[in-house]
Short mmCIF file of C-alpha atoms and ligand atoms in Angstrom, two decimals:
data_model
loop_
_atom_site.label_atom_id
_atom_site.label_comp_id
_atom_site.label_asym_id
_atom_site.label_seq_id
_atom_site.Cartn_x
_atom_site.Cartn_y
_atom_site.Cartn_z
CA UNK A 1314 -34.73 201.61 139.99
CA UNK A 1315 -31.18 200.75 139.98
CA UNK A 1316 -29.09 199.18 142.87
CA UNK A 1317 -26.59 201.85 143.25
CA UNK A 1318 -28.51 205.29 142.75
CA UNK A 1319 -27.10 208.56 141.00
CA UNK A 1320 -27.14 210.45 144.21
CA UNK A 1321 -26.57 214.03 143.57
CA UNK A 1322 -25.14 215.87 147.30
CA UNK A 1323 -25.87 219.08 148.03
CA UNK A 1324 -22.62 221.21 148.88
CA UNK A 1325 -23.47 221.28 152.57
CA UNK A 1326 -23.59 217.33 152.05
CA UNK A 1327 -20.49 216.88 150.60
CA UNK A 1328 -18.96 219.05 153.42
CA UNK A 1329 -20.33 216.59 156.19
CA UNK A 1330 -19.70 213.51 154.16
CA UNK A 1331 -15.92 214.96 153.74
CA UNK A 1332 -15.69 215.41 157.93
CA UNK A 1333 -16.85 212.75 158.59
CA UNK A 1334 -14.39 210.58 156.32
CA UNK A 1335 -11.52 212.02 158.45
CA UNK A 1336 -12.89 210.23 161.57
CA UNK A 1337 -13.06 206.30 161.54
CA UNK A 1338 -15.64 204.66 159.10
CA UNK A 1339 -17.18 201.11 160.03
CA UNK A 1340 -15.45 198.69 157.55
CA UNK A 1341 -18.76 196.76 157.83
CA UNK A 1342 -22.47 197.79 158.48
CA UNK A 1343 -25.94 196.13 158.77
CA UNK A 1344 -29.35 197.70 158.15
CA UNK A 1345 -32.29 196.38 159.37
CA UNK A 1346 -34.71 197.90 157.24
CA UNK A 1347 -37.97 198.45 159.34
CA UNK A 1348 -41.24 200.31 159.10
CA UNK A 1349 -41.73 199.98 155.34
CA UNK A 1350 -45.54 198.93 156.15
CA UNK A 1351 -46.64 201.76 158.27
CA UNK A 1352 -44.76 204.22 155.76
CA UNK A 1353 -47.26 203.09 153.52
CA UNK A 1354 -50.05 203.43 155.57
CA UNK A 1355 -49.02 207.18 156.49
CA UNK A 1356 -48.74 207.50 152.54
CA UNK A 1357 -52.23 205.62 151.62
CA UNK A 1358 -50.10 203.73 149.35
CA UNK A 1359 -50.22 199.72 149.11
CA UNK A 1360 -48.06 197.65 151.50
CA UNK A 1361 -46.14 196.49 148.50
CA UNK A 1362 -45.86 200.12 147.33
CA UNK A 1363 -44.09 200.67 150.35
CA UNK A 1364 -41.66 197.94 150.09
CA UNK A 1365 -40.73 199.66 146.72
CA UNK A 1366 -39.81 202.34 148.35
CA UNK A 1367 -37.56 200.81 151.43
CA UNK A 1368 -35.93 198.96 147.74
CA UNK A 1369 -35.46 202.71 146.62
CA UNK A 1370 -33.96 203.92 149.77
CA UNK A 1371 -31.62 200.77 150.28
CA UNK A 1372 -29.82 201.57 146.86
CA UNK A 1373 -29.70 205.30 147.82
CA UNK A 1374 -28.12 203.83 151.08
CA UNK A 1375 -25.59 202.24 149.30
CA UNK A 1376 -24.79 205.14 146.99
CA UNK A 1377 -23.83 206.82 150.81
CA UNK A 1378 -22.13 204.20 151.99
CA UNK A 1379 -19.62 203.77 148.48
CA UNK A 1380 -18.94 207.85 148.96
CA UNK A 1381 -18.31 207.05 152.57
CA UNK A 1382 -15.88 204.23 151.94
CA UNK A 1383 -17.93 201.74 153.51
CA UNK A 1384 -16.45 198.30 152.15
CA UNK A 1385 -19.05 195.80 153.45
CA UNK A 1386 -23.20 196.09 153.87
CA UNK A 1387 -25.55 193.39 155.72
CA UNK A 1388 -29.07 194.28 155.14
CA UNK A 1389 -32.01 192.39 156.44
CA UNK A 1390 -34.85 191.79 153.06
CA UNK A 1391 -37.06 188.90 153.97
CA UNK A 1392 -36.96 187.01 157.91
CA UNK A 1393 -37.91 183.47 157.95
CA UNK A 1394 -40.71 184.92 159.92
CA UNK A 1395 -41.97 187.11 157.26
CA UNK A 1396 -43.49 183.91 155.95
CA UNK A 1397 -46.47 184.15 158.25
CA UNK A 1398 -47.52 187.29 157.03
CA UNK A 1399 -50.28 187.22 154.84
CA UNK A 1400 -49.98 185.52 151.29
CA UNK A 1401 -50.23 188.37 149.20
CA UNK A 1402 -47.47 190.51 151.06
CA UNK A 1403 -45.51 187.75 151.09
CA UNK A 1404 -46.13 186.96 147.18
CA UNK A 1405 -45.54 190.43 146.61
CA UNK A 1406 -42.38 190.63 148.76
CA UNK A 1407 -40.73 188.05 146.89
CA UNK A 1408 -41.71 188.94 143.80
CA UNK A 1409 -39.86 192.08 144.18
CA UNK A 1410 -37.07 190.65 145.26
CA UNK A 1411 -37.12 188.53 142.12
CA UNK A 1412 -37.60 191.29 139.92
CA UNK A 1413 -34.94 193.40 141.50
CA UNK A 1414 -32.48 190.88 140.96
CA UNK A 1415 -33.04 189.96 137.32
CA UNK A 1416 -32.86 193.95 137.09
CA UNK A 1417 -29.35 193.47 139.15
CA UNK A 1418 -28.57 190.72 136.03
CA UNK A 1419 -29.01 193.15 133.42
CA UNK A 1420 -26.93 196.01 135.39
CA UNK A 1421 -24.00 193.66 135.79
CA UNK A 1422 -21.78 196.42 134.28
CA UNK A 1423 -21.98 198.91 136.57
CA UNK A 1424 -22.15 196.45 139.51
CA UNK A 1425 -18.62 195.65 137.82
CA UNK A 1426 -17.54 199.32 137.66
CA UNK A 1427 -18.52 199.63 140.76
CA UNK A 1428 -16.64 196.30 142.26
CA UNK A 1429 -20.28 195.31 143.66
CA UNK A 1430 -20.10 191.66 144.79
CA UNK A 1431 -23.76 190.21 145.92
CA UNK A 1432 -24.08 187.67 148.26
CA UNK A 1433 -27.44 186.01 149.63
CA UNK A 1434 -27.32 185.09 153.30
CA UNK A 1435 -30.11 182.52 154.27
CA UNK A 1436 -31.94 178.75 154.03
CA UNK A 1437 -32.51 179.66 150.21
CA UNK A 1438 -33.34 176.32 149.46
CA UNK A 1439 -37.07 178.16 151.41
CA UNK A 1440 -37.70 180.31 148.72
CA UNK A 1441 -39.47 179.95 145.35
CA UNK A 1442 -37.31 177.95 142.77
CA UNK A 1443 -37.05 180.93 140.41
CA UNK A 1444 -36.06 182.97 142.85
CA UNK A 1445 -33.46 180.89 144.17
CA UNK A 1446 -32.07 180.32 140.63
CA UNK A 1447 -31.80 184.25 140.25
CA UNK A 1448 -30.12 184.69 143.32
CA UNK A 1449 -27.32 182.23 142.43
CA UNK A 1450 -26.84 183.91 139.14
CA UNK A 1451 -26.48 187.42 140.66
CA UNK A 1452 -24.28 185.84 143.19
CA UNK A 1453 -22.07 183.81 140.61
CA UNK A 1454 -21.62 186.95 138.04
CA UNK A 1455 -20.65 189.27 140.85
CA UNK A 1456 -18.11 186.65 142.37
CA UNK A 1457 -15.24 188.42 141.39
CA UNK A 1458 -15.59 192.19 142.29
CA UNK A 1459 -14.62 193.29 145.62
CA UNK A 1460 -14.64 196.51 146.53
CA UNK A 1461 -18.37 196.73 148.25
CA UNK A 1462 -19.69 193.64 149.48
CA UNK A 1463 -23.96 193.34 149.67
CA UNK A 1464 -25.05 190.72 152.07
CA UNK A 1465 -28.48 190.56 151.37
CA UNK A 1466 -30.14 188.13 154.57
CA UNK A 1467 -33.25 186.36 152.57
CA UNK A 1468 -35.33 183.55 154.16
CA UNK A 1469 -32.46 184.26 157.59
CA UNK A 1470 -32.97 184.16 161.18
CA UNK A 1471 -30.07 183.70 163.43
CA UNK A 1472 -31.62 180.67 164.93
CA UNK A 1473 -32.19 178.84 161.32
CA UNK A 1474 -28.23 180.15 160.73
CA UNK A 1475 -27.14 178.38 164.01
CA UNK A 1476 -28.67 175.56 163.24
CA UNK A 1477 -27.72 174.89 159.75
CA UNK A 1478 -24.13 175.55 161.05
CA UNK A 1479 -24.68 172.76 163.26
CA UNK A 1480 -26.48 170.67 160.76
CA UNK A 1481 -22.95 171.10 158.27
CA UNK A 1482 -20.99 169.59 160.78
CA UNK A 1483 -23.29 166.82 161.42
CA UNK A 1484 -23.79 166.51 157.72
CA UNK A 1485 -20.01 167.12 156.22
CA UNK A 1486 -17.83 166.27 159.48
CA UNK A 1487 -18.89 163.05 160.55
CA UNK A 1488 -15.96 161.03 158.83
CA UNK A 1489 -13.61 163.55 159.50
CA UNK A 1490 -14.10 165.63 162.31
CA UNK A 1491 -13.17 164.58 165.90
CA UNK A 1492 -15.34 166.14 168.66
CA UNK A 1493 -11.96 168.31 170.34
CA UNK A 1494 -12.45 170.07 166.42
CA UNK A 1495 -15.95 171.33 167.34
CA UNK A 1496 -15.21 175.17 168.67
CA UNK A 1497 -16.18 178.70 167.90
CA UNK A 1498 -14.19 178.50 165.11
CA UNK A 1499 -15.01 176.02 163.21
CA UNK A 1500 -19.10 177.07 163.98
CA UNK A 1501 -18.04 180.40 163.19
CA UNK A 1502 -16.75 179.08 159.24
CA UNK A 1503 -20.54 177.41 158.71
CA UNK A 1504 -22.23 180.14 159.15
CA UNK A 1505 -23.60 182.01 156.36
CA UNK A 1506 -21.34 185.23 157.18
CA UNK A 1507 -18.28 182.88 157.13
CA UNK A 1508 -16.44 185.50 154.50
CA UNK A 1509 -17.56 188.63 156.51
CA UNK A 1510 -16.10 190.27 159.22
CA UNK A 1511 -18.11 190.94 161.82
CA UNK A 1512 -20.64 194.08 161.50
CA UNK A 1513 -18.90 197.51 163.15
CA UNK A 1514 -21.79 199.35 163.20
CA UNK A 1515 -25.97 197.66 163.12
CA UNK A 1516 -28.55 200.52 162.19
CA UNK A 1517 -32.27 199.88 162.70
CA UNK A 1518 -34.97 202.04 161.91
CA UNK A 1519 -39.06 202.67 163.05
CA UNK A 1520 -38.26 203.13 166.93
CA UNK A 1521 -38.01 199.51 167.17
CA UNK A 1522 -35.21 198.44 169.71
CA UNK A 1523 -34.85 195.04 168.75
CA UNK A 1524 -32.17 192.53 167.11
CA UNK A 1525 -34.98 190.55 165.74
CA UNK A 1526 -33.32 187.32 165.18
CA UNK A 1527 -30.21 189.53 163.18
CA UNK A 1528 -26.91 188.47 162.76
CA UNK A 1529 -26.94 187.38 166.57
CA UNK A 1530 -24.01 185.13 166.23
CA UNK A 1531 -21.99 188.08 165.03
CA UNK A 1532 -22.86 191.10 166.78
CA UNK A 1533 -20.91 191.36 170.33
CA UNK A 1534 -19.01 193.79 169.72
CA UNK A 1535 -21.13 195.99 166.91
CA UNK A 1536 -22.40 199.38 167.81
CA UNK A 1537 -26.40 199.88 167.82
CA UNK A 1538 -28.01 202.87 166.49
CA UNK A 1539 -31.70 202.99 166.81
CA UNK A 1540 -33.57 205.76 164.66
CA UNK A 1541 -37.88 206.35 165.37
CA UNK A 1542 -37.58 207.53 161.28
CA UNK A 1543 -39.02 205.09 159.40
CA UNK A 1544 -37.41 202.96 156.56
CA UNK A 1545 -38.38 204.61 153.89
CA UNK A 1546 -37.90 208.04 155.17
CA UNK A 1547 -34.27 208.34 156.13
CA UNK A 1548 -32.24 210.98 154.37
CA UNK A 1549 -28.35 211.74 154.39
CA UNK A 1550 -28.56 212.95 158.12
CA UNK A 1551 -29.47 210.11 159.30
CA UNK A 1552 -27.07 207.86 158.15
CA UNK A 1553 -24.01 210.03 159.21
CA UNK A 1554 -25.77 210.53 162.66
CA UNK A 1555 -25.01 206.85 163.15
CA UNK A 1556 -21.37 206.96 161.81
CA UNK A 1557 -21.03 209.37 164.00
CA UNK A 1558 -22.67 207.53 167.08
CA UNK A 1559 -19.80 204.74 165.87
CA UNK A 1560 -17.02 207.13 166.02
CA UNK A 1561 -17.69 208.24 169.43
CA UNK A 1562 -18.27 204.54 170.46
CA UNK A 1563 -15.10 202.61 168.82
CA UNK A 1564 -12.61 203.84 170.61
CA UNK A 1565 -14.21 202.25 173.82
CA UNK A 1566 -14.79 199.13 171.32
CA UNK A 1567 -10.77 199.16 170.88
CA UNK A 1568 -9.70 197.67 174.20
CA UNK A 1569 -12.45 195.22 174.37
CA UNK A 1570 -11.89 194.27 170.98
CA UNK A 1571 -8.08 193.63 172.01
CA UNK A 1572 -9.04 191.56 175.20
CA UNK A 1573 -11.64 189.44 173.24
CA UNK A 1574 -8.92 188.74 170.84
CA UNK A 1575 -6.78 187.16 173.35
CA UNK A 1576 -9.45 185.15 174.41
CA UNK A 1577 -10.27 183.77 171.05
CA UNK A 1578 -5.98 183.08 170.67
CA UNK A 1579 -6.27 181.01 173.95
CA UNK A 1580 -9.47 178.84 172.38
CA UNK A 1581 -7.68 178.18 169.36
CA UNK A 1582 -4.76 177.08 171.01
CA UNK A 1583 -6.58 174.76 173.47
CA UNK A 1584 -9.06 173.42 170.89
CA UNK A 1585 -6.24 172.49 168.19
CA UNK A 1586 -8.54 174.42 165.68
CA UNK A 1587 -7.84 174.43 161.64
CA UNK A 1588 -5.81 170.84 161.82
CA UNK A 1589 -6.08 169.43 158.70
CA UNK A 1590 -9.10 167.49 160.00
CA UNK A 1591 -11.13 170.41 159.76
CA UNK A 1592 -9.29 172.59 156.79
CA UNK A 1593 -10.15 169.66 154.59
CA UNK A 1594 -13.65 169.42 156.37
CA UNK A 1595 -14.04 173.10 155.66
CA UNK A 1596 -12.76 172.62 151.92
CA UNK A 1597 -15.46 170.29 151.27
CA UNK A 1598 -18.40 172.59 152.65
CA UNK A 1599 -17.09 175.56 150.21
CA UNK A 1600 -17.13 172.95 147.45
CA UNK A 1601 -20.79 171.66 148.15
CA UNK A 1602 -21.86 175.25 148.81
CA UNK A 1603 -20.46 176.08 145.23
CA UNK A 1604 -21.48 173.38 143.32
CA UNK A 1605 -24.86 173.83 145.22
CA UNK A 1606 -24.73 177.20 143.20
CA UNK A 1607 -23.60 176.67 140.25
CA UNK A 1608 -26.23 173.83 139.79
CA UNK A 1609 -29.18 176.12 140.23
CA UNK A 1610 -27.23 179.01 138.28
CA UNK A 1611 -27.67 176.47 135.39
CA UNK A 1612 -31.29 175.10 135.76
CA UNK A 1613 -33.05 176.20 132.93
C1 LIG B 1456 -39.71 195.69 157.23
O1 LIG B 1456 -40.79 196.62 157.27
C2 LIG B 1456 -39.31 195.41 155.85
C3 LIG B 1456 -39.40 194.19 155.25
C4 LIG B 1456 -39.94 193.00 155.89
C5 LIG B 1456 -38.99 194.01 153.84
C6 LIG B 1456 -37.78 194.79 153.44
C7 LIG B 1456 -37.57 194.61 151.99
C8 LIG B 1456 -37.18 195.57 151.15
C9 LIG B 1456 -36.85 196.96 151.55
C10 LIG B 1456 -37.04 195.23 149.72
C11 LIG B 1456 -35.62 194.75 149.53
C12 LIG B 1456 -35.50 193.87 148.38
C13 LIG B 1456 -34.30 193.37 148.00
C14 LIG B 1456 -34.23 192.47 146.85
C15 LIG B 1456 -33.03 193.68 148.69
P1 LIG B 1456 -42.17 196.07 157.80
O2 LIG B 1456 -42.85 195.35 156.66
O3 LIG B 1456 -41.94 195.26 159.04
O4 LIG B 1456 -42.98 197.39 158.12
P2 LIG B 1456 -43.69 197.75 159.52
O5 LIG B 1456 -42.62 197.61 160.57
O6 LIG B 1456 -44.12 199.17 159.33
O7 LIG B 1456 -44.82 196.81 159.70
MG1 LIG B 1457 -41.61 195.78 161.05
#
């Protein structure tokens, strides 16, 4: 299974796909993929059967979100929590999600054609060496398309995010940051999502209405849309039910958005953000972030 599919749309598809394009489409959206488990119960298929098939719907997902000019997709694969479920779900879990990205190696060409740039969010350094050596290699040979960005959140929690934020600061600022540089900012730029905007539009699925330790530094001014479908079970409909849902809610979003804005201009201006103090400290975490890559892109 591929990670863009060959959708084909039926004409009444096309038609709603095309309406909806005239409205406003989120420039950024995040999935949190839920209920793959009990799909496969109601399917007397293995857990790990099921997981195939939330895999199968997320690149059918982001067939529909390329036709709908989506630019940017967060999805949530593997919580830090997940690691207390049992062994072999986990095992299995993560051997998918090796095995899906040594298929994404070996597809780099369309990923190309496509302008697909992948991008792991998460403490990688968590998850199985081979795994994390994968992941850097998809991220590293995708580095240079841009025209739909995959967050994929691995071994994340918002929590663990926070605090390895924190942790860079301690870690990479302490010769050159002062303490007036520490601000929104400047946490903001160590976070994993530092080269994302934030998330227009967060889409859960299974009835659950929960962030679950998501993206909770980012999402104050995203739109929620909660579904009872299951994971594995969405269709078409469902996904431009919650464009939709954003459509009616952005405009509200637009004067907020404004007034938060000028908030954010007054921090910067009384917390002398981005002095050279903290563009050079910020230059040095991309660089060790990088090299942290490329090192494990290389390990044979
Ligand atoms: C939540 O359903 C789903 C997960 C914990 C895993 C999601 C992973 C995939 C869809 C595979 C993606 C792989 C890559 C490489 C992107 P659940 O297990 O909580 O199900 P339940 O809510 O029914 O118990
Ligand atoms: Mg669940």
């Amino acid at each position: 299974m591929s990670w863009i599919s060959e959708t084909k749309y039926r004409w009444y598809e096309t038609l709603a796909m095309n309406i909806i394009r005239c409205g406003r489409v989120p420039r950024h959206i995040a999935f949190i993929m839920d209920g793959n488990r009990r799909f496969a119960k109601s399917e007397h298929i293995p857990k790990i059967d099921g997981h195939s098939k939330g895999f199968e719907k997320l690149a059918e997902c982001l067939r529909w979100c390329l036709d709908a000019g989506i630019q940017e997709v967060t999805t949530f694969a593997f919580s830090i929590e997940n690691f207390k479920r049992t062994e072999d779900e986990v095992n299995g879990l993560l051997d998918l999600a090796k095995e899906k990205f040594e298929k994404l190696l070996a597809e780099e060409d369309k990923l190309k054609q496509h302008g697909v740039r992948i991008r792991v969010i998460g403490n990688i350094s968590l998850l199985p060496l081979e795994l994390q050596q994968v992941i850097a290699r998809a991220m590293i040979c995708t580095e240079k398309n841009d025209k739909l960005f995959l967050n994929i959140a691995l071994s994340y929690t918002s929590h663990d995010e926070m605090t390895q934020a924190v942790e860079a600061v301690l870690r990479h600022g302490s010769d050159t940051l002062e303490s007036e540089d520490i601000n929104e900012r400047l946490l903001d730029e160590c976070m994993y999502t530092r080269q994302s905007p934030a998330p227009d539009l967060l889409f859960r699925t299974s009835g659950e209405s929960r962030i679950s330790d998501f993206l909770m530094w980012q999402l104050s001014t995203t739109v929620l849309y909660f579904t009872r479908v299951l994971w594995p079970q969405i269709t078409i409909w469902n996904f431009l039910a919650s464009i939709l849902t954003y459509q009616r809610a952005s405009h509200h979003l637009d004067n907020f958005k404004e007034q938060n804005c000028r908030d954010e201009k007054h921090l910067i201006k009384t917390s002398s953000c981005f002095t050279d103090r903290v563009q050079s400290f910020l230059y040095r975490l991309d660089m060790y972030r990088r090299e942290f890559l490329l090192k494990l892109s290389k390990v044979k």
